[in-house]
Amino acid sequence: AQKITQTQPGMFVQEKEAVTLDCTYDTSDQSYGLFWYKQPSSGEMIFLIYQGSYDEQNATEGRYSLNFQKARKSANLVISASQLGDSAMYFCAMREGFIKTSYDKVIFGPGTSLSVIP
Amino acid sequence: SAVISQKPSRDICQRGTSLTIQCQVDSQVTMMFWYRQQPGQSLTLIATANQGSEATYESGFVIDKFPISRPNLTFSTLTVSNMSPEDSSIYLCSVVRTDVAKNIQYFGAGTRLSVL
């Protein structure tokens, strides 16, 4: 069964506007971590933001914020003031059991392709 | 963050040959992870490499096809053996760094492999 769902294969946003990329996940663990990564056409995976399941506040990193709704099992990425350089693939990912160990694997969603329009 | 160097960054290979990908990390880590990303797809974990023991492979991946070495705490190699065009993918090395009690997974720049 798919553990990470990203329902938007492709998204367009006007430059300087905000955009929300959706992510829902499935786990029976109480302890887990959620990640968002950006992958430009070069192929490298760039870490953007992290949210732990016990974190009470939504994570923020510069123009990136994570809208974490635990009961709904959603972890949407919000990018404010979009820039042309934000055009890339975005992946939501999860590690289960993160408190117990850092050795547990991270699984990835299918990704969302974001295009920023001038 | 972590500095992870992967070599080669890209290669074009003939079917039936093998390619070894190197991953060097700027400090010691317990586990190193190897991922594959097929064209247009998401990342799939191939195996987890622990120093001093055999790698643990995920379902669908076998040691004969993807042998991994982990000779020390900063280095690992992944070999793609007896390649076919289906092996054309990006291969990524990854490590976990603990930053303010957060275990963050970082990735190398990847190796873009094309098999003819």
GROMACS .gro file of C-alpha atoms in nm:
model
  234
    1ALA     CA    1   0.000   0.000   0.000
    2GLN     CA    2   0.126   0.347  -0.084
    3LYS     CA    3   0.241   0.522   0.228
    4ILE     CA    4   0.299   0.867   0.081
    5THR     CA    5   0.049   1.025  -0.155
    6GLN     CA    6   0.103   1.338  -0.358
    7THR     CA    7  -0.210   1.394  -0.562
    8GLN     CA    8  -0.078   1.678  -0.779
    9PRO     CA    9   0.149   1.544  -1.055
   10GLY     CA   10   0.203   1.896  -1.187
   11MET     CA   11   0.140   2.247  -1.058
   12PHE     CA   12   0.177   2.596  -1.202
   13VAL     CA   13   0.219   2.913  -1.000
   14GLN     CA   14   0.273   3.274  -1.095
   15GLU     CA   15   0.600   3.427  -0.985
   16LYS     CA   16   0.574   3.598  -0.642
   17GLU     CA   17   0.257   3.406  -0.555
   18ALA     CA   18   0.231   3.141  -0.284
   19VAL     CA   19   0.172   2.774  -0.366
   20THR     CA   20   0.073   2.470  -0.161
   21LEU     CA   21   0.192   2.122  -0.250
   22ASP     CA   22  -0.015   1.844  -0.098
   23CYS     CA   23   0.111   1.539   0.085
   24THR     CA   24  -0.077   1.276   0.282
   25TYR     CA   25   0.083   0.981   0.454
   26ASP     CA   26  -0.013   0.657   0.616
   27THR     CA   27   0.149   0.514   0.926
   28SER     CA   28   0.049   0.335   1.242
   29ASP     CA   29   0.357   0.459   1.426
   30GLN     CA   30   0.324   0.736   1.681
   31SER     CA   31   0.680   0.849   1.615
   32TYR     CA   32   0.775   0.952   1.267
   33GLY     CA   33   0.939   1.229   1.069
   34LEU     CA   34   0.825   1.402   0.754
   35PHE     CA   35   1.051   1.561   0.496
   36TRP     CA   36   1.023   1.769   0.184
   37TYR     CA   37   1.289   1.766  -0.084
   38LYS     CA   38   1.341   1.967  -0.400
   39GLN     CA   39   1.491   1.806  -0.708
   40PRO     CA   40   1.588   2.044  -0.988
   41SER     CA   41   1.665   1.917  -1.335
   42SER     CA   42   2.027   1.858  -1.229
   43GLY     CA   43   1.903   1.559  -1.028
   44GLU     CA   44   2.035   1.641  -0.684
   45MET     CA   45   1.799   1.604  -0.388
   46ILE     CA   46   1.789   1.920  -0.178
   47PHE     CA   47   1.652   1.897   0.175
   48LEU     CA   48   1.398   2.173   0.241
   49ILE     CA   49   1.214   2.117   0.566
   50TYR     CA   50   1.144   1.862   0.838
   51GLN     CA   51   0.854   1.801   1.077
   52GLY     CA   52   0.860   1.555   1.362
   53SER     CA   53   0.536   1.390   1.465
   54TYR     CA   54   0.568   1.530   1.818
   55ASP     CA   55   0.654   1.882   1.710
   56GLU     CA   56   0.376   2.108   1.829
   57GLN     CA   57   0.448   2.390   1.592
   58ASN     CA   58   0.455   2.379   1.214
   59ALA     CA   59   0.809   2.383   1.075
   60THR     CA   60   0.930   2.685   0.884
   61GLU     CA   61   1.251   2.743   0.688
   62GLY     CA   62   1.270   3.076   0.512
   63ARG     CA   63   1.009   3.080   0.236
   64TYR     CA   64   0.909   2.720   0.311
   65SER     CA   65   0.657   2.619   0.572
   66LEU     CA   66   0.497   2.287   0.646
   67ASN     CA   67   0.125   2.277   0.722
   68PHE     CA   68   0.113   1.974   0.950
   69GLN     CA   69  -0.229   1.832   1.032
   70LYS     CA   70  -0.162   1.520   1.231
   71ALA     CA   71  -0.518   1.399   1.265
   72ARG     CA   72  -0.563   1.420   0.889
   73LYS     CA   73  -0.218   1.275   0.828
   74SER     CA   74  -0.127   1.554   0.596
   75ALA     CA   75   0.195   1.752   0.564
   76ASN     CA   76   0.153   2.011   0.293
   77LEU     CA   77   0.443   2.227   0.180
   78VAL     CA   78   0.375   2.598   0.138
   79ILE     CA   79   0.617   2.804  -0.069
   80SER     CA   80   0.568   3.176  -0.032
   81ALA     CA   81   0.671   3.439  -0.288
   82SER     CA   82   0.755   3.186  -0.561
   83GLN     CA   83   1.068   3.243  -0.765
   84LEU     CA   84   1.164   3.113  -1.108
   85GLY     CA   85   1.431   2.902  -0.940
   86ASP     CA   86   1.162   2.714  -0.750
   87SER     CA   87   1.068   2.527  -1.068
   88ALA     CA   88   1.155   2.165  -0.987
   89MET     CA   89   1.018   1.832  -0.866
   90TYR     CA   90   0.914   1.825  -0.502
   91PHE     CA   91   0.906   1.507  -0.300
   92CYS     CA   92   0.736   1.440   0.030
   93ALA     CA   93   0.901   1.168   0.236
   94MET     CA   94   0.859   0.991   0.569
   95ARG     CA   95   1.070   0.802   0.818
   96GLU     CA   96   0.883   0.588   1.068
   97GLY     CA   97   1.018   0.534   1.417
   98PHE     CA   98   1.255   0.828   1.401
   99ILE     CA   99   1.283   0.868   1.774
  100LYS     CA  100   1.409   0.516   1.828
  101THR     CA  101   1.676   0.524   1.567
  102SER     CA  102   1.812   0.723   1.280
  103TYR     CA  103   1.863   0.405   1.087
  104ASP     CA  104   1.511   0.355   0.963
  105LYS     CA  105   1.466   0.407   0.594
  106VAL     CA  106   1.298   0.704   0.437
  107ILE     CA  107   1.024   0.638   0.183
  108PHE     CA  108   0.924   0.885  -0.083
  109GLY     CA  109   0.604   0.997  -0.246
  110PRO     CA  110   0.565   1.013  -0.625
  111GLY     CA  111   0.649   1.382  -0.642
  112THR     CA  112   0.491   1.701  -0.775
  113SER     CA  113   0.637   1.897  -1.063
  114LEU     CA  114   0.617   2.270  -0.994
  115SER     CA  115   0.653   2.526  -1.270
  116VAL     CA  116   0.684   2.894  -1.183
  117ILE     CA  117   0.554   3.125  -1.455
  118PRO     CA  118   0.708   3.471  -1.500
  119SER     CA  119   2.413   1.965   0.662
  120ALA     CA  120   2.637   1.692   0.524
  121VAL     CA  121   2.890   1.711   0.244
  122ILE     CA  122   2.845   1.402   0.030
  123SER     CA  123   3.058   1.353  -0.279
  124GLN     CA  124   2.953   1.107  -0.543
  125LYS     CA  125   3.160   0.992  -0.838
  126PRO     CA  126   3.107   0.971  -1.128
  127SER     CA  127   2.837   1.235  -1.172
  128ARG     CA  128   2.724   1.068  -1.491
  129ASP     CA  129   2.825   0.787  -1.722
  130ILE     CA  130   2.719   0.614  -2.038
  131CYS     CA  131   2.784   0.241  -2.036
  132GLN     CA  132   2.742  -0.056  -2.264
  133ARG     CA  133   2.507  -0.335  -2.168
  134GLY     CA  134   2.673  -0.627  -1.994
  135THR     CA  135   2.937  -0.412  -1.826
  136SER     CA  136   2.955  -0.298  -1.463
  137LEU     CA  137   2.991   0.044  -1.305
  138THR     CA  138   3.109   0.126  -0.955
  139ILE     CA  139   2.977   0.443  -0.793
  140GLN     CA  140   3.168   0.597  -0.506
  141CYS     CA  141   3.026   0.793  -0.216
  142GLN     CA  142   3.245   0.991   0.024
  143VAL     CA  143   3.107   1.170   0.331
  144ASP     CA  144   3.278   1.454   0.514
  145SER     CA  145   3.247   1.288   0.856
  146GLN     CA  146   3.181   0.946   1.006
  147VAL     CA  147   2.832   0.803   0.977
  148THR     CA  148   2.694   0.471   1.092
  149MET     CA  149   2.462   0.400   0.802
  150MET     CA  150   2.482   0.488   0.436
  151PHE     CA  151   2.185   0.442   0.207
  152TRP     CA  152   2.173   0.382  -0.166
  153TYR     CA  153   1.868   0.487  -0.367
  154ARG     CA  154   1.766   0.445  -0.730
  155GLN     CA  155   1.548   0.684  -0.924
  156GLN     CA  156   1.428   0.553  -1.256
  157PRO     CA  157   1.331   0.806  -1.524
  158GLY     CA  158   1.020   1.000  -1.425
  159GLN     CA  159   0.986   0.805  -1.102
  160SER     CA  160   1.037   0.862  -0.733
  161LEU     CA  161   1.324   0.732  -0.521
  162THR     CA  162   1.344   0.369  -0.420
  163LEU     CA  163   1.580   0.240  -0.153
  164ILE     CA  164   1.821  -0.025  -0.283
  165ALA     CA  165   2.008  -0.109   0.036
  166THR     CA  166   2.142   0.013   0.366
  167ALA     CA  167   2.515  -0.019   0.426
  168ASN     CA  168   2.655  -0.054   0.776
  169GLN     CA  169   3.030  -0.049   0.826
  170GLY     CA  170   3.169  -0.392   0.907
  171SER     CA  171   2.870  -0.594   0.802
  172GLU     CA  172   2.689  -0.693   0.486
  173ALA     CA  173   2.446  -0.449   0.339
  174THR     CA  174   2.074  -0.500   0.391
  175TYR     CA  175   1.886  -0.511   0.063
  176GLU     CA  176   1.528  -0.411   0.000
  177SER     CA  177   1.280  -0.636  -0.172
  178GLY     CA  178   1.353  -0.656  -0.542
  179PHE     CA  179   1.725  -0.583  -0.508
  180VAL     CA  180   1.993  -0.851  -0.475
  181ILE     CA  181   2.359  -0.847  -0.383
  182ASP     CA  182   2.473  -1.010  -0.706
  183LYS     CA  183   2.328  -0.726  -0.909
  184PHE     CA  184   2.409  -0.440  -0.670
  185PRO     CA  185   2.711  -0.534  -0.457
  186ILE     CA  186   2.795  -0.274  -0.195
  187SER     CA  187   3.113  -0.216  -0.003
  188ARG     CA  188   3.150  -0.017   0.317
  189PRO     CA  189   3.517  -0.029   0.414
  190ASN     CA  190   3.504   0.256   0.667
  191LEU     CA  191   3.270   0.507   0.827
  192THR     CA  192   3.305   0.772   0.555
  193PHE     CA  193   3.302   0.575   0.232
  194SER     CA  194   3.086   0.333   0.037
  195THR     CA  195   3.059   0.200  -0.316
  196LEU     CA  196   2.766   0.065  -0.512
  197THR     CA  197   2.831  -0.148  -0.818
  198VAL     CA  198   2.569  -0.193  -1.086
  199SER     CA  199   2.658  -0.528  -1.242
  200ASN     CA  200   2.585  -0.677  -1.582
  201MET     CA  201   2.398  -0.366  -1.683
  202SER     CA  202   2.096  -0.353  -1.911
  203PRO     CA  203   1.907  -0.048  -2.042
  204GLU     CA  204   1.658  -0.096  -1.756
  205ASP     CA  205   1.935   0.006  -1.516
  206SER     CA  206   1.940   0.356  -1.664
  207SER     CA  207   1.862   0.568  -1.359
  208ILE     CA  208   1.994   0.821  -1.115
  209TYR     CA  209   2.170   0.650  -0.825
  210LEU     CA  210   2.191   0.849  -0.503
  211CYS     CA  211   2.392   0.801  -0.189
  212SER     CA  212   2.241   0.925   0.136
  213VAL     CA  213   2.333   0.965   0.502
  214VAL     CA  214   2.158   1.079   0.818
  215ARG     CA  215   2.283   1.375   1.015
  216THR     CA  216   2.146   1.470   1.355
  217ASP     CA  217   2.082   1.841   1.379
  218VAL     CA  218   1.917   1.977   1.694
  219ALA     CA  219   1.766   1.636   1.768
  220LYS     CA  220   1.634   1.603   1.416
  221ASN     CA  221   1.759   1.313   1.206
  222ILE     CA  222   1.783   1.467   0.862
  223GLN     CA  223   1.850   1.258   0.552
  224TYR     CA  224   2.094   1.423   0.313
  225PHE     CA  225   2.179   1.318  -0.039
  226GLY     CA  226   2.475   1.332  -0.270
  227ALA     CA  227   2.436   1.496  -0.611
  228GLY     CA  228   2.366   1.158  -0.770
  229THR     CA  229   2.511   0.954  -1.052
  230ARG     CA  230   2.315   0.971  -1.376
  231LEU     CA  231   2.364   0.639  -1.554
  232SER     CA  232   2.263   0.564  -1.910
  233VAL     CA  233   2.300   0.209  -2.044
  234LEU     CA  234   2.304   0.156  -2.419
   0.00000   0.00000   0.00000
